[in-house]
Tab-separated table of C-alpha atoms and ligand atoms in Angstrom:
chain	number	residue	atom	x	y	z
A	1	MET	CA	108.160	70.707	92.376
A	2	SER	CA	109.569	73.181	94.897
A	3	LYS	CA	108.583	72.720	98.508
A	4	GLN	CA	106.631	75.695	99.866
A	5	VAL	CA	106.917	76.750	103.488
A	6	VAL	CA	103.416	77.683	104.622
A	7	SER	CA	103.440	79.806	107.749
A	8	ARG	CA	100.796	78.629	110.185
A	9	ARG	CA	98.347	81.053	111.712
A	10	VAL	CA	98.047	81.448	115.473
A	11	THR	CA	95.180	79.218	116.634
A	12	VAL	CA	92.549	79.416	119.359
A	13	PRO	CA	94.418	76.791	121.494
A	14	ASP	CA	97.640	78.843	121.027
A	15	ILE	CA	95.892	81.870	122.569
A	16	LEU	CA	94.547	79.808	125.486
A	17	ALA	CA	98.013	78.344	126.088
A	18	LEU	CA	99.560	81.808	126.471
A	19	LYS	CA	97.689	82.506	129.732
A	20	GLY	CA	100.207	82.820	132.559
A	21	ARG	CA	103.133	82.262	130.166
A	22	GLN	CA	103.384	85.270	127.894
A	23	LYS	CA	101.404	88.491	127.446
A	24	ILE	CA	99.026	88.367	124.486
A	25	VAL	CA	99.388	91.225	121.983
A	26	SER	CA	96.481	92.443	119.897
A	27	LEU	CA	95.298	95.408	117.829
A	28	THR	CA	92.223	96.201	115.773
A	29	ALA	CA	92.390	96.120	111.961
A	30	TYR	CA	89.806	96.940	109.322
A	31	THR	CA	91.705	96.970	106.005
A	32	ALA	CA	94.094	94.636	104.170
A	33	PRO	CA	97.161	96.917	104.005
A	34	VAL	CA	97.012	97.834	107.704
A	35	ALA	CA	96.391	94.190	108.650
A	36	ALA	CA	99.536	93.263	106.683
A	37	LEU	CA	101.590	95.828	108.624
A	38	LEU	CA	100.308	94.700	112.048
A	39	ASP	CA	100.238	90.954	111.343
A	40	PRO	CA	103.857	90.004	112.192
A	41	HIS	CA	103.701	91.802	115.556
A	42	VAL	CA	100.459	90.580	117.110
A	43	ASP	CA	98.941	87.313	118.298
A	44	PHE	CA	95.470	88.233	117.088
A	45	LEU	CA	93.825	90.920	114.989
A	46	LEU	CA	90.352	92.068	115.958
A	47	VAL	CA	88.006	93.353	113.294
A	48	GLY	CA	86.130	95.342	115.906
A	49	ASP	CA	82.791	97.022	115.403
A	50	SER	CA	84.756	100.137	116.361
A	51	VAL	CA	85.130	100.203	112.536
A	52	GLY	CA	81.804	102.082	112.547
A	53	MET	CA	83.242	105.006	114.484
A	54	VAL	CA	86.857	104.805	113.289
A	55	VAL	CA	86.335	104.262	109.551
A	56	HIS	CA	82.712	105.161	108.798
A	57	GLY	CA	82.344	108.213	111.071
A	58	LEU	CA	79.344	106.810	112.963
A	59	PRO	CA	78.676	108.276	116.441
A	60	THR	CA	78.284	104.839	118.118
A	61	PRO	CA	78.817	101.202	117.077
A	62	THR	CA	75.099	100.371	117.169
A	63	ALA	CA	74.505	101.148	113.474
A	64	VAL	CA	77.207	98.730	112.301
A	65	THR	CA	75.789	95.862	110.216
A	66	LEU	CA	76.799	92.241	109.672
A	67	GLU	CA	77.546	93.119	106.035
A	68	MET	CA	80.039	95.824	107.120
A	69	MET	CA	81.773	93.367	109.478
A	70	ILE	CA	81.993	90.743	106.726
A	71	LEU	CA	83.483	93.190	104.210
A	72	HIS	CA	86.152	94.386	106.663
A	73	GLY	CA	86.737	90.834	107.948
A	74	GLN	CA	87.444	89.634	104.398
A	75	ALA	CA	89.978	92.434	103.899
A	76	VAL	CA	91.791	91.672	107.168
A	77	VAL	CA	91.965	87.921	106.501
A	78	ARG	CA	93.334	88.659	103.008
A	79	GLY	CA	95.936	91.041	104.397
A	80	SER	CA	97.253	88.737	107.123
A	81	SER	CA	98.839	85.302	107.301
A	82	HIS	CA	100.140	84.929	110.856
A	83	ALA	CA	97.705	86.363	113.403
A	84	LEU	CA	94.440	84.758	114.496
A	85	VAL	CA	91.599	86.902	113.106
A	86	VAL	CA	88.556	87.583	115.294
A	87	VAL	CA	85.499	89.407	113.927
A	88	ASP	CA	82.972	91.226	116.160
A	89	LEU	CA	79.310	90.285	115.873
A	90	PRO	CA	77.568	93.678	115.652
A	91	PHE	CA	74.654	94.932	117.728
A	92	GLY	CA	71.388	93.261	116.720
A	93	SER	CA	72.990	90.263	115.013
A	94	PHE	CA	73.133	87.853	117.974
A	95	GLU	CA	70.983	88.905	120.947
A	96	GLY	CA	67.638	87.619	119.626
A	97	SER	CA	68.301	83.920	120.169
A	98	PRO	CA	71.143	81.381	120.194
A	99	GLU	CA	70.017	80.339	116.702
A	100	GLN	CA	70.264	83.917	115.412
A	101	ALA	CA	73.771	84.202	116.915
A	102	TYR	CA	74.809	80.863	115.421
A	103	ALA	CA	73.585	81.857	111.943
A	104	ALA	CA	75.429	85.196	112.156
A	105	ALA	CA	78.652	83.587	113.442
A	106	VAL	CA	78.645	80.865	110.781
A	107	ARG	CA	78.030	83.437	108.052
A	108	VAL	CA	80.915	85.589	109.321
A	109	MET	CA	83.294	82.618	109.567
A	110	LYS	CA	82.354	81.160	106.165
A	111	GLU	CA	82.377	84.460	104.267
A	112	THR	CA	85.537	85.954	105.811
A	113	GLY	CA	87.668	82.928	106.695
A	114	CYS	CA	88.227	84.316	110.211
A	115	GLN	CA	88.927	81.886	113.069
A	116	ALA	CA	86.628	83.261	115.776
A	117	VAL	CA	83.924	85.783	116.618
A	118	LYS	CA	83.638	88.216	119.511
A	119	ILE	CA	80.411	88.840	121.380
A	120	GLU	CA	79.667	91.586	123.888
A	121	ALA	CA	77.951	89.302	126.351
A	122	GLY	CA	76.908	89.570	129.941
A	123	GLU	CA	75.326	86.815	132.028
A	124	ALA	CA	72.121	86.948	129.987
A	125	LEU	CA	73.967	85.778	126.880
A	126	ALA	CA	76.138	83.086	128.484
A	127	GLY	CA	73.686	80.462	127.145
A	128	THR	CA	74.196	81.832	123.637
A	129	VAL	CA	77.981	81.666	124.036
A	130	ALA	CA	77.705	78.004	125.166
A	131	PHE	CA	75.373	77.235	122.219
A	132	LEU	CA	77.977	78.570	119.773
A	133	VAL	CA	81.004	76.968	121.444
A	134	GLN	CA	79.267	73.559	121.579
A	135	ARG	CA	78.685	73.843	117.813
A	136	GLY	CA	82.284	74.613	116.914
A	137	VAL	CA	82.315	78.421	116.921
A	138	PRO	CA	85.237	79.818	118.932
A	139	VAL	CA	83.941	82.811	120.915
A	140	MET	CA	85.795	85.706	122.507
A	141	GLY	CA	83.750	87.427	125.213
A	142	HIS	CA	83.701	91.153	125.996
A	143	VAL	CA	82.687	92.409	129.459
A	144	GLY	CA	82.996	95.572	131.572
A	145	LEU	CA	82.453	98.640	129.403
A	146	ARG	CA	80.448	97.260	126.485
A	147	PRO	CA	80.340	99.852	123.676
A	148	GLN	CA	77.185	98.265	122.189
A	149	ALA	CA	75.400	99.128	125.480
A	150	VAL	CA	76.167	102.831	124.982
A	151	HIS	CA	72.479	103.818	124.904
A	152	VAL	CA	71.614	101.767	128.009
A	153	ASP	CA	74.602	103.182	129.917
A	154	GLY	CA	74.149	106.761	128.611
A	155	GLY	CA	77.719	106.911	127.259
A	156	PHE	CA	80.990	104.997	127.233
A	157	LYS	CA	81.516	104.655	130.981
A	158	ALA	CA	84.202	102.696	132.866
A	159	LYS	CA	82.720	99.982	135.084
A	160	GLY	CA	83.280	98.929	138.685
A	161	ARG	CA	82.855	102.188	140.594
A	162	ASN	CA	80.759	100.549	143.345
A	163	ASP	CA	80.301	97.092	144.890
A	164	ASP	CA	77.196	96.296	142.823
A	165	GLU	CA	78.880	97.148	139.543
A	166	ARG	CA	82.049	95.245	140.481
A	167	ALA	CA	80.007	92.157	141.390
A	168	ARG	CA	78.125	92.412	138.081
A	169	VAL	CA	81.311	92.560	135.980
A	170	ILE	CA	82.817	89.611	137.894
A	171	ALA	CA	79.612	87.615	137.356
A	172	GLU	CA	79.643	88.481	133.623
A	173	ALA	CA	83.265	87.376	133.223
A	174	ARG	CA	82.717	84.122	135.120
A	175	ALA	CA	79.535	83.346	133.175
A	176	VAL	CA	81.177	83.720	129.751
A	177	ASP	CA	84.256	81.869	130.989
A	178	GLU	CA	82.130	78.928	132.118
A	179	ALA	CA	80.230	79.097	128.821
A	180	GLY	CA	83.502	78.341	127.034
A	181	CYS	CA	84.950	81.614	125.729
A	182	PHE	CA	88.595	81.137	124.693
A	183	ALA	CA	89.463	84.720	125.702
A	184	ILE	CA	87.650	87.639	127.319
A	185	VAL	CA	88.100	91.321	126.489
A	186	LEU	CA	87.935	93.357	129.693
A	187	GLU	CA	87.204	96.968	128.843
A	188	GLY	CA	87.222	100.033	131.107
A	189	VAL	CA	87.658	98.443	134.535
A	190	SER	CA	89.908	99.248	137.493
A	191	GLU	CA	93.217	97.510	138.097
A	192	ALA	CA	91.884	95.697	141.185
A	193	LEU	CA	88.857	94.375	139.298
A	194	ALA	CA	91.017	93.279	136.337
A	195	ALA	CA	93.365	91.422	138.703
A	196	GLU	CA	90.494	89.674	140.460
A	197	ILE	CA	88.858	88.559	137.197
A	198	THR	CA	92.134	87.523	135.537
A	199	GLY	CA	92.992	85.388	138.572
A	200	SER	CA	89.631	83.658	138.666
A	201	VAL	CA	88.865	82.742	135.046
A	202	ARG	CA	90.299	79.988	132.847
A	203	ALA	CA	90.295	82.126	129.682
A	204	PRO	CA	92.998	84.735	129.091
A	205	THR	CA	91.789	88.289	129.708
A	206	ILE	CA	92.607	90.944	127.104
A	207	GLY	CA	92.585	94.424	128.590
A	208	ILE	CA	91.656	97.742	127.038
A	209	GLY	CA	91.645	100.454	129.665
A	210	ALA	CA	91.918	97.633	132.194
A	211	SER	CA	95.502	97.951	133.558
A	212	PRO	CA	98.489	95.626	133.094
A	213	LYS	CA	96.807	93.017	135.322
A	214	CYS	CA	95.303	91.294	132.275
A	215	ASP	CA	96.760	88.390	130.298
A	216	GLY	CA	97.087	90.590	127.221
A	217	GLN	CA	96.343	94.017	125.790
A	218	ILE	CA	94.407	95.395	122.843
A	219	LEU	CA	94.081	98.946	121.518
A	220	VAL	CA	92.184	100.498	118.659
A	221	THR	CA	95.031	100.899	116.144
A	222	ASP	CA	93.938	104.350	114.986
A	223	ASP	CA	94.049	105.563	118.619
A	224	MET	CA	97.591	104.315	119.272
A	225	LEU	CA	98.801	105.688	115.930
A	226	GLY	CA	97.408	109.137	116.776
A	227	VAL	CA	94.904	109.468	113.930
A	228	PHE	CA	92.421	111.379	116.087
A	229	GLU	CA	92.793	114.629	118.000
A	230	TRP	CA	91.309	113.168	121.194
A	231	THR	CA	93.035	110.253	122.894
A	232	PRO	CA	91.345	108.315	125.719
A	233	LYS	CA	93.258	108.200	129.057
A	234	PHE	CA	94.192	104.536	128.670
A	235	VAL	CA	95.752	104.915	125.208
A	236	ARG	CA	99.466	105.468	124.682
A	237	ARG	CA	100.199	107.201	121.372
A	238	TYR	CA	103.038	105.436	119.611
A	239	ALA	CA	102.881	107.673	116.537
A	240	ASP	CA	101.414	110.978	115.385
A	241	LEU	CA	99.778	110.004	112.083
A	242	ARG	CA	97.462	112.990	112.299
A	243	GLY	CA	100.531	115.266	112.327
A	244	SER	CA	102.286	113.283	109.572
A	245	ILE	CA	99.193	113.247	107.334
A	246	THR	CA	98.506	116.960	107.865
A	247	ASP	CA	102.117	117.807	107.062
A	248	ALA	CA	102.198	115.588	103.939
A	249	VAL	CA	98.863	116.833	102.594
A	250	SER	CA	99.663	120.516	103.153
A	251	ARG	CA	103.004	120.105	101.328
A	252	TYR	CA	101.230	118.304	98.454
A	253	ALA	CA	98.597	121.074	98.195
A	254	ALA	CA	101.295	123.766	98.187
A	255	ASP	CA	103.269	121.914	95.475
A	256	VAL	CA	100.200	121.523	93.230
A	257	ARG	CA	99.310	125.215	93.594
A	258	ALA	CA	102.918	126.248	92.880
A	259	VAL	CA	103.042	123.884	89.840
A	260	ALA	CA	105.947	122.112	91.608
A	261	PHE	CA	104.095	118.776	91.385
A	262	PRO	CA	104.166	116.756	89.146
A	263	GLY	CA	107.867	117.314	88.361
A	264	ASP	CA	109.959	115.917	85.497
A	265	ALA	CA	110.480	112.558	87.234
A	266	GLU	CA	106.740	112.100	87.709
A	267	VAL	CA	105.686	112.711	84.086
A	268	TYR	CA	105.194	110.155	81.234
A	269	ARG	CA	106.950	111.283	78.043
A	270	PHE	CA	106.835	108.764	75.196
A	271	LYS	CA	109.430	109.082	72.446
A	272	ALA	CA	107.283	108.182	69.455
A	273	LYS	CA	104.651	110.564	67.994
A	274	GLU	CA	104.626	113.185	70.732
B	1	LIG	O1	85.266	97.100	118.571
B	1	LIG	C1	86.407	97.077	119.044
B	1	LIG	O2	87.374	97.576	118.458
B	1	LIG	C2	86.583	96.424	120.334
B	1	LIG	C3	87.890	96.666	121.024
B	1	LIG	C4	87.911	98.033	121.547
B	1	LIG	C5	88.164	95.639	122.049
B	1	LIG	O3	85.713	95.782	120.802
């Protein structure tokens, strides 16, 4: 019998061990083929509830359901073999009680095969985070700009513009750190606030719009690949997929209309009985 080399996935302790040693690299993924392309380059893949806006055309993430997260989580786990896979718990699936959160997290982990869940949690949900961690669910926290709070905040607004807000974000990060999160996404905060939080928590911080002063970085893949016309200030575009897709599709349409596609090489012609 031939010996198979099974590549081992990045684990939760691997991510924790990177703090202070090496920057952590992450991107969002929602489908198997894209997960397969990103997988060799990142430490973890996040199946973010941004899938609602990016893939399903929803105006905010609040309509995303547990079923949608499970379907996309399954695809990303199938498409990857190296990166740790983290799946977001969507709005409404975890805030009701620690038991509700535990049931949702266990369902996501069992049905997708992912290694961890992410929760947008402030101080009020630190008890829920602890409840999950104590029962064997690895939890990534998410503080600062919390997209699921879009209706409370009146939009997607960066946090930490005044002393009160800065103190609140620091308290949120410390609370979820003490509750046992293995990493904390810091979204939409100033460089000074990111540096202060990163220096005072045990868990690695993963920044998005939060400066280089975090232990790692994450971006929404479709943003950094230039799928959309509008790019947030904190995103660097590494590709122009919108341009490439528009160019490819307009050439295809022109070829079909000019009867230049399909050509000889793209046609089945069987020798017998034709
Ligand atoms: O849903 C998501 O994609 C996220 C990232 C932006 C961190 O939470």
